[in-house]
Amino acid sequence: QQGHALSWRLLYFSFVTLTTLGYGDVLPLTIYAQILTAMETVIGQFYLAVLVAALVSAYLNDARGGTDVGAGD
């Protein structure tokens, strides 16, 4: 039962870290946990940036009439 509670705390911490809310109610204590948290934060921001870029690209491609950017070369 304690392992299940720990997994929910880890999931909660991961969600709060990825969404950059950072409530501060759960903190990484060891250096390894702090490094993993920093990596998760950076990867989460890259994921969001790539997602937004893909959505903007799809929107612009649709707004231009569906033509591919490099098709005329």
C-alpha atoms as an extended CHARMM CRD file, in Angstrom:
* protein
*
        73  EXT
         1         1  GLN       CA              0.0000000000        0.0000000000        0.0000000000  PROA      1               0.0000000000
         2         2  GLN       CA              2.8530000000        2.3690000000        0.7900000000  PROA      2               0.0000000000
         3         3  GLY       CA              4.3760000000        1.7940000000       -2.6700000000  PROA      3               0.0000000000
         4         4  HSD       CA              1.0850000000        2.7940000000       -4.2900000000  PROA      4               0.0000000000
         5         5  ALA       CA              0.9500000000        6.0100000000       -2.2560000000  PROA      5               0.0000000000
         6         6  LEU       CA              4.5500000000        6.7500000000       -3.2130000000  PROA      6               0.0000000000
         7         7  SER       CA              3.7630000000        6.3120000000       -6.9160000000  PROA      7               0.0000000000
         8         8  TRP       CA              0.9230000000        8.8260000000       -6.6830000000  PROA      8               0.0000000000
         9         9  ARG       CA              3.2380000000       11.2990000000       -4.9380000000  PROA      9               0.0000000000
        10        10  LEU       CA              5.8300000000       10.8130000000       -7.6820000000  PROA      10              0.0000000000
        11        11  LEU       CA              3.1930000000       11.2790000000      -10.3820000000  PROA      11              0.0000000000
        12        12  TYR       CA              1.9320000000       14.4210000000       -8.6570000000  PROA      12              0.0000000000
        13        13  PHE       CA              5.4770000000       15.7810000000       -8.3080000000  PROA      13              0.0000000000
        14        14  SER       CA              6.1770000000       15.0230000000      -11.9600000000  PROA      14              0.0000000000
        15        15  PHE       CA              3.0040000000       16.7960000000      -13.0800000000  PROA      15              0.0000000000
        16        16  VAL       CA              3.7340000000       19.8530000000      -10.9530000000  PROA      16              0.0000000000
        17        17  THR       CA              7.3190000000       19.9500000000      -12.2560000000  PROA      17              0.0000000000
        18        18  LEU       CA              6.3640000000       19.5720000000      -15.9220000000  PROA      18              0.0000000000
        19        19  THR       CA              3.6890000000       22.2380000000      -15.7250000000  PROA      19              0.0000000000
        20        20  THR       CA              6.1500000000       24.5520000000      -13.9180000000  PROA      20              0.0000000000
        21        21  LEU       CA              3.6690000000       25.2880000000      -11.1440000000  PROA      21              0.0000000000
        22        22  GLY       CA              6.1870000000       24.4180000000       -8.4540000000  PROA      22              0.0000000000
        23        23  TYR       CA              3.9260000000       24.4900000000       -5.4080000000  PROA      23              0.0000000000
        24        24  GLY       CA              6.8450000000       23.5910000000       -3.1330000000  PROA      24              0.0000000000
        25        25  ASP       CA              4.9180000000       21.0480000000       -1.0900000000  PROA      25              0.0000000000
        26        26  VAL       CA              7.0360000000       18.1610000000       -2.4450000000  PROA      26              0.0000000000
        27        27  LEU       CA             10.7670000000       18.6940000000       -2.9020000000  PROA      27              0.0000000000
        28        28  PRO       CA             13.5900000000       16.4690000000       -4.1820000000  PROA      28              0.0000000000
        29        29  LEU       CA             16.0120000000       15.8450000000       -1.3250000000  PROA      29              0.0000000000
        30        30  THR       CA             18.9140000000       13.9610000000       -2.8880000000  PROA      30              0.0000000000
        31        31  ILE       CA             21.2560000000       15.3060000000       -5.5510000000  PROA      31              0.0000000000
        32        32  TYR       CA             20.1140000000       12.5910000000       -7.9730000000  PROA      32              0.0000000000
        33        33  ALA       CA             16.4730000000       13.5500000000       -7.5230000000  PROA      33              0.0000000000
        34        34  GLN       CA             17.3530000000       17.2120000000       -8.0500000000  PROA      34              0.0000000000
        35        35  ILE       CA             19.2240000000       16.3950000000      -11.2650000000  PROA      35              0.0000000000
        36        36  LEU       CA             16.3120000000       14.2910000000      -12.5560000000  PROA      36              0.0000000000
        37        37  THR       CA             13.9090000000       17.1020000000      -11.6860000000  PROA      37              0.0000000000
        38        38  ALA       CA             15.9990000000       19.6340000000      -13.5820000000  PROA      38              0.0000000000
        39        39  MET       CA             16.1880000000       17.3270000000      -16.6060000000  PROA      39              0.0000000000
        40        40  GLU       CA             12.4360000000       16.7190000000      -16.4730000000  PROA      40              0.0000000000
        41        41  THR       CA             11.7880000000       20.4510000000      -16.3610000000  PROA      41              0.0000000000
        42        42  VAL       CA             13.9840000000       21.1550000000      -19.3910000000  PROA      42              0.0000000000
        43        43  ILE       CA             12.5580000000       18.2270000000      -21.3800000000  PROA      43              0.0000000000
        44        44  GLY       CA              9.0380000000       19.3520000000      -20.4900000000  PROA      44              0.0000000000
        45        45  GLN       CA              9.7310000000       22.8380000000      -21.8250000000  PROA      45              0.0000000000
        46        46  PHE       CA             11.2400000000       21.4480000000      -25.0360000000  PROA      46              0.0000000000
        47        47  TYR       CA              8.2060000000       19.2040000000      -25.4790000000  PROA      47              0.0000000000
        48        48  LEU       CA              5.8990000000       22.2070000000      -25.1370000000  PROA      48              0.0000000000
        49        49  ALA       CA              8.0010000000       24.2690000000      -27.5650000000  PROA      49              0.0000000000
        50        50  VAL       CA              7.9890000000       21.5040000000      -30.1930000000  PROA      50              0.0000000000
        51        51  LEU       CA              4.2390000000       21.0130000000      -29.7860000000  PROA      51              0.0000000000
        52        52  VAL       CA              3.5190000000       24.7290000000      -30.2340000000  PROA      52              0.0000000000
        53        53  ALA       CA              5.8600000000       24.9160000000      -33.2470000000  PROA      53              0.0000000000
        54        54  ALA       CA              4.0980000000       21.9490000000      -34.8780000000  PROA      54              0.0000000000
        55        55  LEU       CA              0.6870000000       23.4950000000      -34.2860000000  PROA      55              0.0000000000
        56        56  VAL       CA              1.7700000000       26.8790000000      -35.6910000000  PROA      56              0.0000000000
        57        57  SER       CA              3.3490000000       25.1760000000      -38.6980000000  PROA      57              0.0000000000
        58        58  ALA       CA              0.1710000000       23.2030000000      -39.3760000000  PROA      58              0.0000000000
        59        59  TYR       CA             -1.9290000000       26.3540000000      -39.0380000000  PROA      59              0.0000000000
        60        60  LEU       CA              0.2970000000       28.3780000000      -41.3750000000  PROA      60              0.0000000000
        61        61  ASN       CA              0.4040000000       25.5340000000      -43.8850000000  PROA      61              0.0000000000
        62        62  ASP       CA             -3.3930000000       25.3890000000      -43.8650000000  PROA      62              0.0000000000
        63        63  ALA       CA             -3.7080000000       29.1930000000      -44.0990000000  PROA      63              0.0000000000
        64        64  ARG       CA             -1.4620000000       29.2270000000      -47.1920000000  PROA      64              0.0000000000
        65        65  GLY       CA             -3.7320000000       26.8120000000      -48.9840000000  PROA      65              0.0000000000
        66        66  GLY       CA             -1.9810000000       23.6110000000      -48.0300000000  PROA      66              0.0000000000
        67        67  THR       CA              1.1520000000       24.1830000000      -50.0910000000  PROA      67              0.0000000000
        68        68  ASP       CA              4.3550000000       22.6590000000      -48.8160000000  PROA      68              0.0000000000
        69        69  VAL       CA              7.0700000000       25.2190000000      -48.0330000000  PROA      69              0.0000000000
        70        70  GLY       CA              9.8500000000       23.5180000000      -50.0090000000  PROA      70              0.0000000000
        71        71  ALA       CA              7.7310000000       22.0600000000      -52.8290000000  PROA      71              0.0000000000
        72        72  GLY       CA              8.7900000000       24.6090000000      -55.4690000000  PROA      72              0.0000000000
        73        73  ASP       CA             12.5180000000       23.9490000000      -55.2070000000  PROA      73              0.0000000000
